[in-house]
PDB file of C-alpha atoms in Angstrom:
ATOM      1  CA  ALA A 534     -33.497-132.321-122.753  1.00 61.00           C
ATOM      2  CA  ARG A 535     -34.762-132.670-119.202  1.00 67.00           C
ATOM      3  CA  ARG A 536     -31.556-134.264-118.220  1.00 70.00           C
ATOM      4  CA  VAL A 537     -29.600-131.439-119.817  1.00 66.00           C
ATOM      5  CA  ALA A 538     -31.885-128.871-118.262  1.00 69.00           C
ATOM      6  CA  LYS A 539     -31.534-130.480-114.885  1.00 69.00           C
ATOM      7  CA  GLN A 540     -27.789-130.584-115.280  1.00 69.00           C
ATOM      8  CA  ALA A 541     -27.851-126.978-116.321  1.00 68.00           C
ATOM      9  CA  THR A 542     -30.065-126.129-113.409  1.00 72.00           C
ATOM     10  CA  ASP A 543     -27.871-128.047-111.023  1.00 68.00           C
ATOM     11  CA  GLY A 544     -24.800-126.403-112.521  1.00 67.00           C
ATOM     12  CA  LEU A 545     -26.405-123.013-112.237  1.00 66.00           C
ATOM     13  CA  SER A 546     -27.420-123.758-108.667  1.00 69.00           C
ATOM     14  CA  GLU A 547     -23.915-124.866-107.835  1.00 70.00           C
ATOM     15  CA  LEU A 548     -22.583-121.802-109.589  1.00 66.00           C
ATOM     16  CA  GLN A 549     -24.937-119.595-107.583  1.00 65.00           C
ATOM     17  CA  GLN A 550     -23.922-121.296-104.378  1.00 68.00           C
ATOM     18  CA  SER A 551     -20.260-120.990-105.212  1.00 69.00           C
ATOM     19  CA  SER A 552     -20.794-117.409-106.348  1.00 68.00           C
ATOM     20  CA  SER A 553     -22.625-116.608-103.132  1.00 73.00           C
ATOM     21  CA  LYS A 554     -19.796-118.037-101.132  1.00 75.00           C
ATOM     22  CA  GLU A 555     -17.319-116.166-103.276  1.00 76.00           C
ATOM     23  CA  ILE A 556     -19.354-112.979-102.895  1.00 76.00           C
ATOM     24  CA  MET A 557     -19.556-113.439 -99.151  1.00 82.00           C
ATOM     25  CA  LYS A 558     -15.839-114.005 -99.133  1.00 80.00           C
ATOM     26  CA  TRP A 559     -15.259-110.922-101.210  1.00 81.00           C
ATOM     27  CA  LYS A 560     -17.598-108.891 -98.988  1.00 82.00           C
ATOM     28  CA  GLN A 561     -15.684-110.067 -95.974  1.00 85.00           C
ATOM     29  CA  GLU A 562     -12.407-109.202 -97.652  1.00 84.00           C
ATOM     30  CA  LEU A 563     -13.871-105.835 -98.702  1.00 85.00           C
ATOM     31  CA  LYS A 564     -14.997-105.235 -95.133  1.00 87.00           C
ATOM     32  CA  GLU A 565     -11.538-106.101 -93.896  1.00 87.00           C
ATOM     33  CA  ALA A 566     -10.031-103.915 -96.580  1.00 84.00           C
ATOM     34  CA  ASN A 567     -12.293-100.995 -95.574  1.00 87.00           C
ATOM     35  CA  LYS A 568     -11.375-101.598 -91.970  1.00 87.00           C
ATOM     36  CA  ASN A 569      -7.698-101.601 -92.851  1.00 87.00           C
ATOM     37  CA  LEU A 570      -8.274 -98.519 -94.977  1.00 88.00           C
ATOM     38  CA  ASP A 571      -9.917 -96.767 -92.045  1.00 86.00           C
ATOM     39  CA  MET A 572      -6.986 -97.767 -89.870  1.00 88.00           C
ATOM     40  CA  LEU A 573      -4.580 -96.518 -92.503  1.00 87.00           C
ATOM     41  CA  ARG A 574      -6.525 -93.235 -92.740  1.00 86.00           C
ATOM     42  CA  PHE A 575      -6.423 -92.902 -88.932  1.00 89.00           C
ATOM     43  CA  GLU A 576      -2.716 -93.600 -88.947  1.00 86.00           C
ATOM     44  CA  ARG A 577      -2.325 -91.111 -91.790  1.00 86.00           C
ATOM     45  CA  ASP A 578      -4.253 -88.480 -89.867  1.00 87.00           C
ATOM     46  CA  SER A 579      -2.269 -89.259 -86.728  1.00 85.00           C
ATOM     47  CA  LEU A 580       0.965 -89.030 -88.656  1.00 86.00           C
ATOM     48  CA  GLN A 581      -0.216 -85.794 -90.233  1.00 87.00           C
ATOM     49  CA  ASN A 582      -1.097 -84.371 -86.817  1.00 87.00           C
ATOM     50  CA  HIS A 583       2.229 -85.529 -85.461  1.00 86.00           C
ATOM     51  CA  SER A 584       3.957 -84.014 -88.468  1.00 84.00           C
ATOM     52  CA  ASP A 585       2.061 -80.752 -87.971  1.00 86.00           C
ATOM     53  CA  GLN A 586       2.929 -80.709 -84.272  1.00 88.00           C
ATOM     54  CA  ARG A 587       6.522 -81.506 -85.132  1.00 85.00           C
ATOM     55  CA  ASP A 588       6.586 -78.732 -87.714  1.00 86.00           C
ATOM     56  CA  GLN A 589       5.055 -76.359 -85.157  1.00 88.00           C
ATOM     57  CA  ARG A 590       7.636 -77.393 -82.547  1.00 87.00           C
ATOM     58  CA  LEU A 591      10.348 -76.993 -85.147  1.00 87.00           C
ATOM     59  CA  GLU A 592       9.083 -73.496 -85.922  1.00 88.00           C
ATOM     60  CA  GLN A 593       8.971 -72.705 -82.214  1.00 88.00           C
ATOM     61  CA  MET A 594      12.459 -74.123 -81.761  1.00 88.00           C
ATOM     62  CA  GLU A 595      13.673 -72.131 -84.754  1.00 88.00           C
ATOM     63  CA  ALA A 596      12.155 -68.982 -83.224  1.00 88.00           C
ATOM     64  CA  ARG A 597      13.724 -69.806 -79.865  1.00 87.00           C
ATOM     65  CA  LEU A 598      17.025 -70.537 -81.590  1.00 87.00           C
ATOM     66  CA  HIS A 599      16.774 -67.202 -83.351  1.00 88.00           C
ATOM     67  CA  ASP A 600      16.026 -65.446 -80.063  1.00 89.00           C
ATOM     68  CA  PHE A 601      18.815 -67.376 -78.394  1.00 86.00           C
ATOM     69  CA  ALA A 602      21.209 -66.440 -81.189  1.00 88.00           C
ATOM     70  CA  THR A 603      20.156 -62.801 -80.849  1.00 90.00           C
ATOM     71  CA  ASP A 604      20.573 -62.961 -77.064  1.00 89.00           C
ATOM     72  CA  LEU A 605      23.896 -64.737 -77.476  1.00 89.00           C
ATOM     73  CA  LYS A 606      25.061 -62.070 -79.891  1.00 90.00           C
ATOM     74  CA  ALA A 607      24.025 -59.354 -77.433  1.00 90.00           C
ATOM     75  CA  LYS A 608      25.806 -61.192 -74.613  1.00 89.00           C
ATOM     76  CA  GLU A 609      28.902 -61.598 -76.774  1.00 90.00           C
ATOM     77  CA  ASP A 610      28.835 -57.863 -77.484  1.00 91.00           C
ATOM     78  CA  ALA A 611      28.333 -57.170 -73.767  1.00 90.00           C
ATOM     79  CA  LEU A 612      31.181 -59.569 -72.974  1.00 91.00           C
ATOM     80  CA  ILE A 613      33.457 -57.763 -75.400  1.00 92.00           C
ATOM     81  CA  ALA A 614      32.504 -54.428 -73.811  1.00 91.00           C
ATOM     82  CA  ALA A 615      33.001 -55.933 -70.341  1.00 89.00           C
ATOM     83  CA  LYS A 616      36.422 -57.255 -71.348  1.00 90.00           C
ATOM     84  CA  ALA A 617      37.349 -53.795 -72.579  1.00 91.00           C
ATOM     85  CA  GLU A 618      36.066 -52.316 -69.297  1.00 90.00           C
ATOM     86  CA  VAL A 619      37.998 -54.942 -67.327  1.00 90.00           C
ATOM     87  CA  ALA A 620      41.139 -54.137 -69.281  1.00 91.00           C
ATOM     88  CA  THR A 621      40.612 -50.440 -68.508  1.00 92.00           C
ATOM     89  CA  ARG A 622      39.990 -51.237 -64.832  1.00 90.00           C
ATOM     90  CA  ASP A 623      43.079 -53.432 -64.738  1.00 90.00           C
ATOM     91  CA  GLN A 624      45.120 -50.572 -66.139  1.00 92.00           C
ATOM     92  CA  GLU A 625      43.646 -48.208 -63.543  1.00 91.00           C
ATOM     93  CA  ILE A 626      44.291 -50.763 -60.778  1.00 91.00           C
ATOM     94  CA  ARG A 627      47.913 -51.137 -61.870  1.00 91.00           C
ATOM     95  CA  GLN A 628      48.289 -47.361 -61.853  1.00 92.00           C
ATOM     96  CA  LEU A 629      46.676 -47.175 -58.411  1.00 91.00           C
ATOM     97  CA  LYS A 630      48.971 -49.937 -57.141  1.00 90.00           C
ATOM     98  CA  ASP A 631      51.975 -48.004 -58.416  1.00 92.00           C
ATOM     99  CA  ARG A 632      50.714 -44.831 -56.728  1.00 91.00           C
ATOM    100  CA  ILE A 633      49.972 -46.732 -53.515  1.00 91.00           C
ATOM    101  CA  LYS A 634      53.446 -48.217 -53.590  1.00 90.00           C
ATOM    102  CA  GLN A 635      54.947 -44.757 -53.991  1.00 91.00           C
ATOM    103  CA  VAL A 636      52.751 -43.391 -51.189  1.00 89.00           C
ATOM    104  CA  GLU A 637      53.682 -46.336 -48.953  1.00 89.00           C
ATOM    105  CA  THR A 638      57.365 -45.694 -49.615  1.00 90.00           C
ATOM    106  CA  VAL A 639      56.990 -42.018 -48.741  1.00 90.00           C
ATOM    107  CA  ALA A 640      54.804 -42.852 -45.730  1.00 89.00           C
ATOM    108  CA  GLU A 641      57.286 -45.446 -44.501  1.00 89.00           C
ATOM    109  CA  ALA A 642      60.093 -42.901 -44.701  1.00 91.00           C
ATOM    110  CA  GLN A 643      57.940 -40.353 -42.869  1.00 91.00           C
ATOM    111  CA  VAL A 644      57.015 -42.935 -40.224  1.00 89.00           C
ATOM    112  CA  LYS A 645      60.659 -43.830 -39.664  1.00 91.00           C
ATOM    113  CA  ARG A 646      61.585 -40.165 -39.419  1.00 91.00           C
ATOM    114  CA  ARG A 647      58.677 -39.577 -37.040  1.00 90.00           C
ATOM    115  CA  GLU A 648      59.686 -42.594 -34.976  1.00 90.00           C
ATOM    116  CA  MET A 649      63.193 -41.192 -34.672  1.00 92.00           C
ATOM    117  CA  GLU A 650      61.786 -37.798 -33.656  1.00 91.00           C
ATOM    118  CA  ILE A 651      59.458 -39.424 -31.121  1.00 90.00           C
ATOM    119  CA  THR A 652      62.312 -41.539 -29.756  1.00 90.00           C
ATOM    120  CA  LYS A 653      64.430 -38.407 -29.403  1.00 90.00           C
ATOM    121  CA  GLN A 654      61.547 -36.572 -27.739  1.00 89.00           C
ATOM    122  CA  MET A 655      60.946 -39.528 -25.427  1.00 89.00           C
ATOM    123  CA  ASP A 656      64.611 -39.597 -24.430  1.00 90.00           C
ATOM    124  CA  GLN A 657      64.485 -35.854 -23.828  1.00 90.00           C
ATOM    125  CA  TYR A 658      61.230 -36.256 -21.915  1.00 88.00           C
ATOM    126  CA  LEU A 659      62.719 -39.021 -19.776  1.00 90.00           C
ATOM    127  CA  ALA A 660      65.755 -36.858 -19.046  1.00 90.00           C
ATOM    128  CA  GLU A 661      63.519 -33.902 -18.176  1.00 89.00           C
ATOM    129  CA  THR A 662      61.315 -36.197 -16.103  1.00 89.00           C
ATOM    130  CA  LYS A 663      64.316 -37.461 -14.178  1.00 90.00           C
ATOM    131  CA  ALA A 664      65.470 -33.891 -13.599  1.00 90.00           C
ATOM    132  CA  ILE A 665      61.954 -32.886 -12.540  1.00 90.00           C
ATOM    133  CA  ASP A 666      61.729 -35.895 -10.229  1.00 88.00           C
ATOM    134  CA  ALA A 667      65.086 -35.000  -8.713  1.00 89.00           C
ATOM    135  CA  GLU A 668      63.984 -31.379  -8.264  1.00 89.00           C
ATOM    136  CA  ARG A 669      60.674 -32.540  -6.794  1.00 88.00           C
ATOM    137  CA  GLU A 670      62.519 -34.828  -4.414  1.00 90.00           C
ATOM    138  CA  ARG A 671      64.813 -31.974  -3.414  1.00 89.00           C
ATOM    139  CA  LEU A 672      61.869 -29.627  -2.931  1.00 90.00           C
ATOM    140  CA  ALA A 673      60.004 -32.329  -1.032  1.00 87.00           C
ATOM    141  CA  LYS A 674      62.951 -32.839   1.277  1.00 90.00           C
ATOM    142  CA  ALA A 675      63.259 -29.073   1.752  1.00 89.00           C
ATOM    143  CA  LYS A 676      59.521 -28.893   2.357  1.00 87.00           C
ATOM    144  CA  VAL A 677      59.771 -31.711   4.882  1.00 88.00           C
ATOM    145  CA  MET A 678      62.580 -29.884   6.650  1.00 91.00           C
ATOM    146  CA  GLU A 679      60.546 -26.667   6.609  1.00 89.00           C
ATOM    147  CA  VAL A 680      57.493 -28.519   7.909  1.00 87.00           C
ATOM    148  CA  ARG A 681      59.595 -30.096  10.615  1.00 89.00           C
ATOM    149  CA  LYS A 682      60.908 -26.651  11.600  1.00 90.00           C
ATOM    150  CA  GLN A 683      57.378 -25.261  11.609  1.00 88.00           C
ATOM    151  CA  LEU A 684      56.206 -28.268  13.589  1.00 89.00           C
ATOM    152  CA  LYS A 685      58.983 -27.716  16.094  1.00 89.00           C
ATOM    153  CA  LEU A 686      58.070 -24.021  16.294  1.00 90.00           C
ATOM    154  CA  VAL A 687      54.397 -24.919  16.726  1.00 88.00           C
ATOM    155  CA  GLU A 688      55.303 -27.399  19.430  1.00 89.00           C
ATOM    156  CA  GLU A 689      57.380 -24.713  21.161  1.00 89.00           C
ATOM    157  CA  GLN A 690      54.494 -22.255  20.815  1.00 88.00           C
ATOM    158  CA  ARG A 691      52.144 -24.912  22.128  1.00 87.00           C
ATOM    159  CA  ASP A 692      54.427 -25.506  25.119  1.00 88.00           C
ATOM    160  CA  GLU A 693      54.633 -21.740  25.684  1.00 88.00           C
ATOM    161  CA  ALA A 694      50.848 -21.474  25.407  1.00 84.00           C
ATOM    162  CA  GLU A 695      50.440 -24.345  27.842  1.00 86.00           C
ATOM    163  CA  ARG A 696      52.881 -22.616  30.188  1.00 86.00           C
ATOM    164  CA  ARG A 697      50.960 -19.361  29.886  1.00 85.00           C
ATOM    165  CA  ALA A 698      47.708 -21.209  30.360  1.00 80.00           C
ATOM    166  CA  HIS A 699      49.028 -22.816  33.527  1.00 85.00           C
ATOM    167  CA  ALA A 700      50.213 -19.387  34.717  1.00 83.00           C
ATOM    168  CA  ALA A 701      46.831 -17.885  33.858  1.00 78.00           C
ATOM    169  CA  GLU A 702      45.074 -20.703  35.666  1.00 81.00           C
ATOM    170  CA  ALA A 703      47.296 -20.052  38.686  1.00 80.00           C
ATOM    171  CA  LYS A 704      46.498 -16.318  38.529  1.00 78.00           C
ATOM    172  CA  VAL A 705      42.777 -17.060  38.172  1.00 72.00           C
ATOM    173  CA  ALA A 706      42.952 -19.372  41.163  1.00 76.00           C
ATOM    174  CA  ASP A 707      44.818 -16.688  43.125  1.00 74.00           C
ATOM    175  CA  TYR A 708      42.282 -14.083  42.029  1.00 68.00           C
ATOM    176  CA  GLU A 709      39.407 -16.311  43.102  1.00 70.00           C
ATOM    177  CA  GLU A 710      41.028 -16.835  46.485  1.00 76.00           C
ATOM    178  CA  ASN A 711      41.720 -13.055  46.986  1.00 73.00           C
ATOM    179  CA  PHE A 712      38.719 -11.736  45.048  1.00 67.00           C
ATOM    180  CA  ILE A 713      37.484  -9.282  47.736  1.00 71.00           C
ATOM    181  CA  GLN A 714      40.916  -7.721  48.259  1.00 72.00           C
ATOM    182  CA  TYR A 715      41.559  -7.345  44.533  1.00 65.00           C
ATOM    183  CA  ARG A 716      38.092  -5.958  43.933  1.00 68.00           C
ATOM    184  CA  GLY A 717      38.700  -3.261  46.573  1.00 71.00           C
ATOM    185  CA  GLN A 718      42.018  -2.360  45.007  1.00 73.00           C
ATOM    186  CA  MET A 719      40.487  -2.168  41.528  1.00 72.00           C
ATOM    187  CA  GLU A 720      37.537  -0.098  42.733  1.00 71.00           C
ATOM    188  CA  GLY A 721      39.909   2.317  44.517  1.00 70.00           C
ATOM    189  CA  GLU A 722      42.101   2.610  41.459  1.00 75.00           C
ATOM    190  CA  ALA A 723      39.041   3.150  39.247  1.00 73.00           C
ATOM    191  CA  LEU A 724      37.760   5.850  41.608  1.00 68.00           C
ATOM    192  CA  ARG A 725      41.144   7.581  41.630  1.00 73.00           C
ATOM    193  CA  ALA A 726      41.218   7.456  37.830  1.00 77.00           C
ATOM    194  CA  ILE A 727      37.770   9.081  37.675  1.00 74.00           C
ATOM    195  CA  THR A 728      38.821  11.727  40.210  1.00 72.00           C
ATOM    196  CA  ASN A 729      41.971  12.531  38.287  1.00 77.00           C
ATOM    197  CA  GLY A 730      39.872  12.859  35.170  1.00 72.00           C
ATOM    198  CA  TYR A 731      37.578  15.318  36.854  1.00 64.00           C
ATOM    199  CA  ARG A 732      40.586  17.259  38.209  1.00 69.00           C
ATOM    200  CA  ASN A 733      42.115  17.511  34.785  1.00 74.00           C
ATOM    201  CA  ALA A 734      38.814  18.654  33.293  1.00 72.00           C
ATOM    202  CA  LEU A 735      38.328  21.304  35.980  1.00 70.00           C
ATOM    203  CA  SER A 736      41.910  22.498  35.796  1.00 70.00           C
ATOM    204  CA  ALA A 737      41.352  23.269  32.125  1.00 67.00           C
ATOM    205  CA  ILE A 738      38.785  25.941  33.267  1.00 62.00           C
ATOM    206  CA  PRO A 739      40.630  28.340  35.681  1.00 55.00           C
ATOM    207  CA  SER A 740      37.576  30.488  36.619  1.00 48.00           C
ATOM    208  CA  SER A 741      35.212  27.633  37.205  1.00 46.00           C
ATOM    209  CA  ARG A 742      36.211  27.095  40.818  1.00 46.00           C
ATOM    210  CA  PRO A 743      38.822  28.336  43.380  1.00 46.00           C
ATOM    211  CA  ALA A 744      42.266  26.852  43.556  1.00 46.00           C
ATOM    212  CA  SER A 745      41.472  24.991  46.706  1.00 47.00           C
ATOM    213  CA  SER A 746      38.013  23.482  46.616  1.00 47.00           C
ATOM    214  CA  PRO A 747      36.236  21.027  48.833  1.00 45.00           C
ATOM    215  CA  LEU A 748      36.502  18.533  45.984  1.00 42.00           C
ATOM    216  CA  ASP A 749      40.275  18.649  46.275  1.00 47.00           C
ATOM    217  CA  ARG A 750      40.015  17.935  49.933  1.00 45.00           C
ATOM    218  CA  LEU A 751      37.515  15.173  49.317  1.00 43.00           C
ATOM    219  CA  PHE A 752      39.506  13.493  46.498  1.00 45.00           C
ATOM    220  CA  PRO A 753      43.173  14.177  46.986  1.00 47.00           C
ATOM    221  CA  LEU A 754      45.534  13.341  44.135  1.00 44.00           C
ATOM    222  CA  ALA A 755      46.586   9.749  44.169  1.00 42.00           C
ATOM    223  CA  ARG A 756      50.206   9.218  44.751  1.00 43.00           C
ATOM    224  CA  PRO A 757      52.077   7.279  42.104  1.00 42.00           C
ATOM    225  CA  ARG A 758      52.321   3.619  42.932  1.00 44.00           C
ATOM    226  CA  SER A 759      53.519   0.469  41.321  1.00 42.00           C
ATOM    227  CA  PRO A 760      51.002  -1.365  39.099  1.00 44.00           C
ATOM    228  CA  GLY A 761      48.962  -3.868  41.032  1.00 43.00           C
ATOM    229  CA  TYR A 762      47.507  -7.185  40.118  1.00 38.00           C
ATOM    230  CA  GLY A 763      44.426  -5.543  38.645  1.00 42.00           C
ATOM    231  CA  GLU A 764      46.522  -3.527  36.202  1.00 42.00           C
ATOM    232  CA  ASN A 765      48.340  -6.670  35.225  1.00 40.00           C
ATOM    233  CA  ILE A 766      45.005  -8.371  34.597  1.00 35.00           C
TER     234      ILE A 766
END
């Protein structure tokens, strides 16, 4: 019985030891499993966060795509309106080009006609200018001839004036040389002129004095004589 009990005790002890080892092993595996579970939970949470962020970005992208589609639709509508406006402008430009072409044709004809008129006027002006130049040349020649005649006349008058000046200088020199004699002659002639004036004044009054007065004897009438040098002066 002791032997059996000992064997049982030894078996139980071995079983406990093996169970302890197995338990330790299981605990270690459980710990590893919990650790892996925590890692899996972390990865799950990370994936969930990533999924949420992705869903949020997708929603944002969908909103942006919707806005972009709306903007694109508005731009397409604006483009259609712009194309219609461009077509209208093109039509107006073509009409303006046609009008400009017509105006240019009319203007070109007017310019040619005006050029012909100007050319004709220029030819007429040149002809008139030549005639005017010829007339001016003729008048200038006539004026030169007239000036030459006047110059000749002036020169003759100058020569005559010089001759008279020389004669006057000669008379002045003669007068200076015979000043006393000429002064006596001029004084006598002046006195006779005064006397004659008095005689004429008195003769106008018959009763003022007798016919023969002492004044007549004092200032007899001057006899007529030829003009002297003083009268010439």
